[in-house]
Every structure is written in C-alpha cells, then in structure tokens.
C-alpha cells in the first residue's frame, strides 16, 4: 500500500544503521506513515528509500548538527531516533523534534535523557517515549505482560546477551554498564540488586564461566541493575529482582574485564576494541541473542519467558517502530514515558512476535531460578 500525500510523516534518524533500517521496514509494513530516512551516509539511505518505495525519502542529516536536525524534523508528526550511542546524543534529537512540533520516540534514551527532561520538561501536548528497544524496552514489557496474565509477580531474575555483531552504538552503551563508568552517562548500577522494595548496592558479584539458564554454554555473567529494571520492580511491587548481562564470547569478555573500573572504559578506542573482539568471537558461529526471564508469581508458581533472537538490532527496530506507530495513532498521551509503561502489552507482544523472522518467545512452566526443570511444559506464543 502506497501512503497518500496527506499521510503523517515519521522521521527516522540513524535509518542506515542496523536498528534504523529494521525500524523503517517495519513502519513501512504497518502502512500508517510516510517515512523520512535520515543518516550521515546518503547512498544506503537512498537504497533503502528505493526498497521501501513511494512514500519514503532519503535525507542526509548529522545528529550533531542542530540546523540539519531542525530541517530534518520540520513537518514530521513523530521523530524516531535509532542513532547512537545514547550517552553522546542524549536529548539533542528530542529537542529538535519537539521544537518542530513533533512527538519523539527513542529506542534507548533512559536515565540520561530522563534527567534532562526532569530539568526542562517537553512542551505541553507532546509525547516523549524512551526505552523503546530490546534493552531497555522489551526487557520491561515482557514482565509487565506476564504480570497481567496471572496473580502478579513476586520476583524476576533476568539474563540477557549472546553472540552477535557489535555496532558502534551498542559498544558505547555496553561499556557504560561496567563499574567505573561515567556516572553522568550510565543507565544503571553494576553489582546492585532489588531487595524488599529498594535498591541494594554491591549485593551481587560477576562470575566467569557461569552457566546461565537456557544459554548454550558457560559465559561471563555480570550483574547490572538498570534504571529501567528498578522502575519495573517498584511499579510491580517486586520483592526481588536481579539482572545479569551475559557475555559468552571469550575475546569480548577479555576486553570487558580488562577495562572494568578504569577511566578508559567508555572511550572510542575501547569501543573499537570491543567491536573487533565481538567479530572474532562470532566468526564461524551462528549469531544469537537470548533474553531469559525467570519469574515467580505471588502464589509461588515458577515459569520462564525465553526470547531467542537471531538479531537483537532487528527486534530493537521493531519495538521502536511499533511504539512510534502507537504515538502516531494517538495511543500514547503527552509527557515523558517509558515505552513498556504506555504501549498495550498484549497487542504489542503479539505484533512483535507475529513471525519467526524477528524471534521467538517461549513460555516454560515449572522452571526454578536455578535453571530449566526436567519435564517442564512449554508453550510458544
């Protein structure tokens, strides 16, 4: 279906990247918007615009250029930011979108952007939706979805990670999860956990050669309580929440453990080292990304949600697209929100996993926090 000339316009920054390309394709499939594809390199943008057909235009834009951003955002109903790393962009794209009269959606954002909007709120009538990706985003949406399908949750233990390519934005944000990173840019606290309604610092420890449940092999397991996870625990009234980043690749693990707690942890040079290490770890292997949520409800029943993705960037783009579409169609009100708190959980989860190309979601009953129980019953969404 070709969008009509009066169809609302959605601008996608970072559209030539792994996340932005996936977001643009999914938005085109939803069919509710014309698309303005933005990025620094015109050639891949033009190729994508040709692929998407009428209703898609390619516009060269540098997110560090205020004038270019203002021109890009002009006329947009919604701007979806898929560029990164988030700690460098912060609220730059958001302010351009809001100044142009558009709503704003960000596949990352989280605490650093929230702090900017706490100090300087968006103009009345505009929606700012952050954390509309996999982590953050799907990571909080799925526990909320599960909580609505039973008596509520008492505890969550999460494991996320895998073997896949590492984009520059992902490398920069991943390094901010290490101890010693710049506190003004980080989006959580290493080694912390949620206990009895509050954050407890240094409650956990990182372990190498641990065997996370449902993962195919031992890995370096790093506790990291994200700000999103803490907000989730507070809003659901959880007694306990633990969150672990899982790093199966030995070369990437070596880089992460070497720089943890050091001033060079979040430098561009370290990010390039991490990307190169991830590529070597992936060589000759099938990429995968797992998000495993071990849940205990308020009647002490245990289950696991197991999400397997061949490409987490594709799913991040899909979450961003679904969120932008919801804003476009008036489903999300004005103010600053997390995507997981304002999208419809059931409808969104079903749309995200409507085809196996994006990934699969398994619900496994009878799973203890220590791992997969023998004879567990499984269901696939």
Short mmCIF file of C-alpha atoms in Angstrom, two decimals:
data_model
loop_
_atom_site.label_atom_id
_atom_site.label_comp_id
_atom_site.label_asym_id
_atom_site.label_seq_id
_atom_site.Cartn_x
_atom_site.Cartn_y
_atom_site.Cartn_z
CA UNK A 1 0.00 0.00 0.00
CA UNK A 2 1.41 3.41 -1.04
CA UNK A 3 0.89 6.11 1.62
CA UNK A 4 -1.21 9.06 0.44
CA UNK A 5 0.39 12.54 0.29
CA UNK A 6 -1.55 13.66 3.39
CA UNK A 7 -0.44 10.61 5.41
CA UNK A 8 1.52 11.66 8.55
CA UNK A 9 5.29 11.78 8.23
CA UNK A 10 7.62 9.84 10.55
CA UNK A 11 11.30 10.78 10.55
CA UNK A 12 13.79 8.03 11.40
CA UNK A 13 17.28 9.17 12.43
CA UNK A 14 20.01 6.56 12.14
CA UNK A 15 17.97 4.96 9.36
CA UNK A 16 21.00 3.49 7.58
CA UNK A 17 22.11 1.58 10.68
CA UNK A 18 21.09 -1.90 11.79
CA UNK A 19 18.32 -0.65 14.09
CA UNK A 20 17.06 2.18 11.90
CA UNK A 21 16.80 0.04 8.77
CA UNK A 22 14.73 -2.55 10.63
CA UNK A 23 12.50 0.16 12.10
CA UNK A 24 11.89 1.77 8.72
CA UNK A 25 10.98 -1.55 7.11
CA UNK A 26 8.53 -2.40 9.87
CA UNK A 27 6.94 1.05 9.81
CA UNK A 28 6.53 0.72 6.05
CA UNK A 29 4.79 -2.61 6.58
CA UNK A 30 2.39 -1.12 9.12
CA UNK A 31 1.35 1.35 6.43
CA UNK A 32 0.28 4.29 8.59
CA UNK A 33 3.03 6.77 7.71
CA UNK A 34 5.25 8.28 5.08
CA UNK A 35 8.91 7.97 6.00
CA UNK A 36 11.81 10.41 6.07
CA UNK A 37 15.02 8.39 6.37
CA UNK A 38 17.89 10.26 7.99
CA UNK A 39 21.58 9.48 8.41
CA UNK A 40 25.07 10.71 7.58
CA UNK A 41 25.62 8.47 4.52
CA UNK A 42 23.29 9.21 1.64
CA UNK A 43 23.92 6.11 -0.51
CA UNK A 44 22.48 3.49 1.91
CA UNK A 45 19.58 5.83 2.71
CA UNK A 46 18.77 6.17 -0.98
CA UNK A 47 18.95 2.38 -1.41
CA UNK A 48 16.55 1.89 1.49
CA UNK A 49 14.15 4.55 0.17
CA UNK A 50 14.06 2.78 -3.21
CA UNK A 51 13.41 -0.54 -1.47
CA UNK A 52 10.53 0.91 0.55
CA UNK A 53 9.04 2.58 -2.49
CA UNK A 54 6.76 5.63 -2.80
CA UNK A 55 6.26 7.45 0.48
CA UNK A 56 9.91 7.12 1.58
CA UNK A 57 12.52 9.85 1.15
CA UNK A 58 16.25 9.91 1.97
CA UNK A 59 17.65 12.96 3.76
CA UNK A 60 21.28 13.34 4.81
CA UNK A 61 21.49 14.56 8.41
CA UNK A 62 24.17 14.64 11.10
CA UNK A 63 22.60 14.39 14.56
CA UNK A 64 25.36 16.63 15.90
CA UNK A 65 24.34 19.47 13.56
CA UNK A 66 21.47 21.48 15.12
CA UNK A 67 20.49 23.20 11.85
CA UNK A 68 20.41 19.92 9.94
CA UNK A 69 18.33 18.31 12.69
CA UNK A 70 15.86 21.18 12.67
CA UNK A 71 15.44 20.87 8.91
CA UNK A 72 15.03 17.09 9.17
CA UNK A 73 12.35 17.30 11.87
CA UNK A 74 10.30 20.02 10.13
CA UNK A 75 6.95 18.61 9.04
CA UNK A 76 7.29 15.32 10.96
CA UNK A 77 4.45 14.11 13.16
CA UNK A 78 6.85 11.78 15.01
CA UNK A 79 10.64 11.51 15.05
CA UNK A 80 12.01 8.05 15.90
CA UNK A 81 15.66 8.14 16.95
CA UNK A 82 17.63 5.00 16.12
CA UNK A 83 21.05 6.68 16.18
CA UNK A 84 23.54 6.27 18.98
CA UNK A 85 25.34 5.92 21.26
CA UNK A 86 22.70 7.39 23.54
CA UNK A 87 25.16 8.89 26.00
CA UNK A 88 26.52 11.16 23.25
CA UNK A 89 23.20 12.13 21.68
CA UNK A 90 21.30 12.50 24.98
CA UNK A 91 18.32 14.80 24.21
CA UNK A 92 19.72 16.51 21.09
CA UNK A 93 17.39 14.79 18.60
CA UNK A 94 14.48 15.01 21.03
CA UNK A 95 14.76 18.79 21.37
CA UNK A 96 14.87 19.25 17.60
CA UNK A 97 11.78 17.10 17.20
CA UNK A 98 9.86 18.94 19.92
CA UNK A 99 10.89 22.36 18.61
CA UNK A 100 9.49 21.30 15.23
CA UNK A 101 6.18 20.32 16.86
CA UNK A 102 6.73 16.55 16.56
CA UNK A 103 6.38 13.78 19.11
CA UNK A 104 9.57 11.85 19.92
CA UNK A 105 10.43 8.18 20.34
CA UNK A 106 13.90 6.84 21.23
CA UNK A 107 15.00 3.20 21.09
CA UNK A 108 17.33 3.96 24.02
CA UNK A 109 17.46 7.23 25.98
CA UNK A 110 16.62 6.10 29.50
CA UNK A 111 18.11 7.80 32.58
CA UNK A 112 20.46 10.40 30.99
CA UNK A 113 17.63 11.71 28.77
CA UNK A 114 15.07 11.47 31.57
CA UNK A 115 17.26 13.69 33.74
CA UNK A 116 17.34 16.34 31.01
CA UNK A 117 13.54 16.33 30.76
CA UNK A 118 13.13 16.42 34.53
CA UNK A 119 15.03 19.71 34.45
CA UNK A 120 13.39 21.03 31.27
CA UNK A 121 10.05 19.30 30.52
CA UNK A 122 8.74 18.95 26.95
CA UNK A 123 6.21 21.42 25.65
CA UNK A 124 2.55 20.67 26.51
CA UNK A 125 0.79 18.25 24.23
CA UNK A 126 3.94 16.46 23.04
CA UNK A 127 4.83 12.85 23.86
CA UNK A 128 8.40 11.74 24.57
CA UNK A 129 8.72 7.96 24.70
CA UNK A 130 12.08 6.49 25.74
CA UNK A 131 13.47 2.96 26.10
CA UNK A 132 11.67 1.63 23.02
CA UNK A 133 14.09 -1.16 22.10
CA UNK A 134 15.08 -4.60 23.37
CA UNK A 135 17.15 -3.49 26.37
CA UNK A 136 15.69 -1.16 27.52
CA UNK A 137 12.17 -1.78 26.26
CA UNK A 138 11.17 -5.38 25.64
CA UNK A 139 13.08 -6.21 28.83
CA UNK A 140 10.41 -4.39 30.88
CA UNK A 141 7.44 -5.01 28.59
CA UNK A 142 7.59 -8.80 28.94
CA UNK A 143 7.45 -8.86 32.77
CA UNK A 144 4.51 -6.46 32.61
CA UNK A 145 2.83 -8.70 30.04
CA UNK A 146 3.42 -11.73 32.27
CA UNK A 147 2.14 -9.93 35.38
CA UNK A 148 -1.19 -9.30 33.65
CA UNK A 149 -1.61 -13.00 32.86
CA UNK A 150 -1.65 -14.25 36.46
CA UNK A 151 -1.76 -13.22 40.11
CA UNK A 152 1.13 -10.78 39.77
CA UNK A 153 4.86 -11.27 40.18
CA UNK A 154 6.96 -11.60 43.32
CA UNK A 155 10.44 -11.90 41.79
CA UNK A 156 12.29 -11.65 38.48
CA UNK A 157 15.75 -12.96 37.62
CA UNK A 158 16.88 -11.95 34.14
CA UNK A 159 19.75 -12.96 31.86
CA UNK A 160 20.41 -11.25 28.54
CA UNK A 161 23.17 -11.48 25.97
CA UNK A 162 24.57 -13.64 23.22
CA UNK A 163 26.90 -13.79 20.26
CA UNK A 164 26.21 -11.20 17.56
CA UNK A 165 27.80 -8.28 15.77
CA UNK A 166 28.51 -5.23 17.91
CA UNK A 167 27.57 -1.87 16.40
CA UNK A 168 29.37 1.34 17.46
CA UNK A 169 26.30 2.49 19.40
CA UNK A 170 25.92 -0.87 21.16
CA UNK A 171 29.60 -0.94 22.10
CA UNK A 172 29.44 2.53 23.63
CA UNK A 173 26.34 1.79 25.67
CA UNK A 174 27.61 -1.64 26.78
CA UNK A 175 30.80 -0.13 28.17
CA UNK A 176 28.67 2.14 30.34
CA UNK A 177 27.38 -0.91 32.22
CA UNK A 178 30.85 -1.57 33.66
CA UNK A 179 31.97 -0.47 37.12
CA UNK A 180 33.78 2.85 36.99
CA UNK A 181 31.91 4.32 34.00
CA UNK A 182 30.97 8.00 33.92
CA UNK A 183 28.08 8.32 36.44
CA UNK A 184 26.50 11.13 34.41
CA UNK A 185 26.07 8.83 31.41
CA UNK A 186 25.29 5.43 32.90
CA UNK A 187 21.80 3.96 32.98
CA UNK A 188 22.09 1.65 35.98
CA UNK A 189 24.32 0.30 38.73
CA UNK A 190 26.78 -2.61 38.36
CA UNK A 191 26.51 -5.37 41.02
CA UNK A 192 23.30 -3.97 42.50
CA UNK A 193 20.03 -5.86 43.06
CA UNK A 194 16.46 -5.09 44.13
CA UNK A 195 15.65 -6.42 47.59
CA UNK A 196 12.49 -5.86 49.66
CA UNK A 197 11.39 -2.77 47.77
CA UNK A 198 14.72 -0.99 47.40
CA UNK A 199 17.99 -0.95 45.50
CA UNK A 200 20.85 -2.68 47.33
CA UNK A 201 24.36 -1.79 46.16
CA UNK A 202 27.03 -4.49 45.72
CA UNK A 203 24.55 -7.25 46.50
CA UNK A 204 25.84 -9.48 43.68
CA UNK A 205 29.12 -10.33 42.01
CA UNK A 206 30.29 -11.01 38.49
CA UNK A 207 31.17 -14.64 37.74
CA UNK A 208 33.17 -16.05 34.85
CA UNK A 209 32.44 -19.49 33.40
CA UNK A 210 28.93 -19.46 34.90
CA UNK A 211 26.12 -21.40 33.19
CA UNK A 212 23.10 -19.11 32.72
CA UNK A 213 19.78 -20.95 32.32
CA UNK A 214 18.79 -21.69 28.69
CA UNK A 215 22.14 -20.45 27.36
CA UNK A 216 24.11 -22.97 25.28
CA UNK A 217 27.45 -22.60 27.07
CA UNK A 218 29.17 -21.06 30.11
CA UNK A 219 29.75 -17.32 30.00
CA UNK A 220 30.89 -14.28 31.92
CA UNK A 221 27.81 -13.13 33.89
CA UNK A 222 27.78 -9.51 35.00
CA UNK A 223 25.11 -8.15 37.39
CA UNK A 224 23.77 -4.78 36.29
CA UNK A 225 20.60 -3.29 37.75
CA UNK A 226 19.35 -0.91 35.08
CA UNK A 227 17.29 2.11 35.99
CA UNK A 228 14.53 0.57 33.88
CA UNK A 229 14.67 -2.62 35.97
CA UNK A 230 14.48 -0.62 39.22
CA UNK A 231 11.44 1.29 37.94
CA UNK A 232 9.86 -2.00 36.87
CA UNK A 233 10.45 -3.56 40.30
CA UNK A 234 8.95 -0.55 42.07
CA UNK A 235 5.86 -0.33 39.86
CA UNK A 236 5.12 -4.08 40.03
CA UNK A 237 5.83 -4.25 43.77
CA UNK A 238 8.50 -6.92 43.35
CA UNK A 239 10.23 -8.29 46.42
CA UNK A 240 13.32 -9.24 44.41
CA UNK A 241 14.86 -8.50 41.04
CA UNK A 242 18.28 -9.48 39.72
CA UNK A 243 19.54 -8.58 36.26
CA UNK A 244 22.58 -10.14 34.56
CA UNK A 245 24.33 -9.27 31.31
CA UNK A 246 25.69 -12.46 29.71
CA UNK A 247 28.90 -12.39 27.65
CA UNK A 248 29.64 -15.81 26.05
CA UNK A 249 32.47 -14.65 23.75
CA UNK A 250 35.91 -15.06 25.37
CA UNK A 251 37.54 -12.20 23.44
CA UNK A 252 34.78 -9.72 24.25
CA UNK A 253 34.89 -10.88 27.88
CA UNK A 254 38.62 -10.21 27.95
CA UNK A 255 38.10 -6.62 26.84
CA UNK A 256 35.28 -6.02 29.32
CA UNK A 257 37.10 -7.47 32.31
CA UNK A 258 40.31 -5.60 31.43
CA UNK A 259 38.69 -2.15 31.41
CA UNK A 260 36.09 -2.55 34.18
CA UNK A 261 36.66 0.11 36.82
CA UNK A 262 39.17 2.02 34.67
CA UNK A 263 38.80 5.57 33.27
CA UNK A 264 39.24 4.33 29.67
CA UNK A 265 36.18 2.08 29.92
CA UNK A 266 33.91 4.22 27.73
CA UNK A 267 36.41 5.68 25.23
CA UNK A 268 36.04 5.35 21.46
CA UNK A 269 39.25 3.32 21.32
CA UNK A 270 37.92 0.78 23.82
CA UNK A 271 34.63 0.58 21.91
CA UNK A 272 36.54 -0.31 18.74
CA UNK A 273 38.49 -2.99 20.63
CA UNK A 274 35.22 -4.43 21.88
CA UNK A 275 33.69 -4.46 18.38
CA UNK A 276 36.72 -6.23 16.94
CA UNK A 277 36.66 -8.80 19.74
CA UNK A 278 32.95 -9.47 19.20
CA UNK A 279 33.56 -10.04 15.48
CA UNK A 280 36.28 -12.59 16.26
CA UNK A 281 34.05 -14.37 18.79
CA UNK A 282 31.28 -14.60 16.18
CA UNK A 283 33.48 -15.85 13.33
CA UNK A 284 32.19 -19.20 12.06
CA UNK A 285 29.32 -19.33 14.55
CA UNK A 286 25.58 -18.75 14.25
CA UNK A 287 24.62 -15.43 15.87
CA UNK A 288 22.02 -15.40 18.62
CA UNK A 289 20.69 -13.20 21.40
CA UNK A 290 18.76 -14.52 24.39
CA UNK A 291 16.58 -12.72 26.91
CA UNK A 292 15.63 -15.13 29.71
CA UNK A 293 13.25 -14.03 32.46
CA UNK A 294 12.78 -16.39 35.40
CA UNK A 295 9.54 -15.39 37.10
CA UNK A 296 7.96 -16.33 40.41
CA UNK A 297 4.42 -15.17 40.96
CA UNK A 298 2.68 -14.31 44.21
CA UNK A 299 1.40 -17.87 44.54
CA UNK A 300 5.00 -19.19 44.33
CA UNK A 301 4.49 -20.63 40.83
CA UNK A 302 7.57 -20.53 38.61
CA UNK A 303 7.91 -20.06 34.88
CA UNK A 304 10.37 -18.68 32.38
CA UNK A 305 9.99 -16.43 29.37
CA UNK A 306 12.68 -17.29 26.84
CA UNK A 307 13.18 -14.92 23.93
CA UNK A 308 15.58 -16.03 21.21
CA UNK A 309 16.60 -13.55 18.53
CA UNK A 310 18.91 -14.03 15.58
CA UNK A 311 19.50 -10.26 15.58
CA UNK A 312 18.67 -8.06 18.58
CA UNK A 313 19.06 -4.92 16.44
CA UNK A 314 16.20 -6.03 14.19
CA UNK A 315 13.93 -6.51 17.20
CA UNK A 316 15.01 -3.16 18.66
CA UNK A 317 13.97 -1.52 15.40
CA UNK A 318 10.67 -3.36 15.51
CA UNK A 319 9.93 -2.21 19.09
CA UNK A 320 10.76 1.36 18.12
CA UNK A 321 8.53 1.17 15.06
CA UNK A 322 5.56 -0.24 16.99
CA UNK A 323 5.96 2.48 19.62
CA UNK A 324 6.22 5.27 17.04
CA UNK A 325 3.13 3.89 15.31
CA UNK A 326 1.22 3.92 18.61
CA UNK A 327 2.17 7.55 19.19
CA UNK A 328 1.24 8.43 15.61
CA UNK A 329 -2.23 6.94 16.01
CA UNK A 330 -2.90 8.73 19.31
CA UNK A 331 -2.44 5.73 21.58
CA UNK A 332 0.10 7.44 23.86
CA UNK A 333 -0.56 10.71 25.66
CA UNK A 334 1.61 13.74 26.28
CA UNK A 335 4.52 13.65 28.72
CA UNK A 336 7.71 11.64 29.21
CA UNK A 337 7.22 7.86 29.28
CA UNK A 338 8.97 4.52 29.07
CA UNK A 339 7.63 2.54 26.12
CA UNK A 340 6.94 -0.52 28.29
CA UNK A 341 4.67 1.55 30.53
CA UNK A 342 2.44 3.00 27.82
CA UNK A 343 2.11 0.55 24.91
CA UNK A 344 -0.59 -2.12 25.09
CA UNK A 345 1.28 -5.19 26.45
CA UNK A 346 -0.76 -7.95 24.84
CA UNK A 347 -1.23 -6.35 21.43
CA UNK A 348 2.42 -5.25 21.28
CA UNK A 349 3.89 -8.61 22.26
CA UNK A 350 1.73 -10.39 19.69
CA UNK A 351 2.75 -7.95 16.97
CA UNK A 352 6.45 -8.17 17.82
CA UNK A 353 6.45 -11.97 17.65
CA UNK A 354 3.94 -12.37 14.82
CA UNK A 355 6.58 -14.02 12.63
CA UNK A 356 9.59 -16.15 13.45
CA UNK A 357 11.90 -13.92 11.40
CA UNK A 358 12.08 -11.44 14.27
CA UNK A 359 12.43 -14.01 17.04
CA UNK A 360 10.56 -16.47 19.20
CA UNK A 361 9.02 -16.23 22.64
CA UNK A 362 8.62 -19.44 24.67
CA UNK A 363 6.73 -19.70 27.93
CA UNK A 364 8.20 -22.54 30.01
CA UNK A 365 6.24 -23.61 33.08
CA UNK A 366 7.76 -25.12 36.20
CA UNK A 367 11.20 -23.56 35.99
CA UNK A 368 13.17 -22.88 39.16
CA UNK A 369 15.51 -19.91 39.35
CA UNK A 370 18.48 -22.29 39.19
CA UNK A 371 17.65 -23.41 35.64
CA UNK A 372 15.39 -25.47 33.47
CA UNK A 373 13.47 -28.19 35.30
CA UNK A 374 13.20 -31.68 33.90
CA UNK A 375 9.89 -32.35 32.22
CA UNK A 376 8.91 -28.68 32.02
CA UNK A 377 5.92 -27.92 29.85
CA UNK A 378 6.47 -25.43 27.06
CA UNK A 379 4.25 -23.16 25.04
CA UNK A 380 5.16 -20.85 22.17
CA UNK A 381 3.35 -17.57 21.73
#
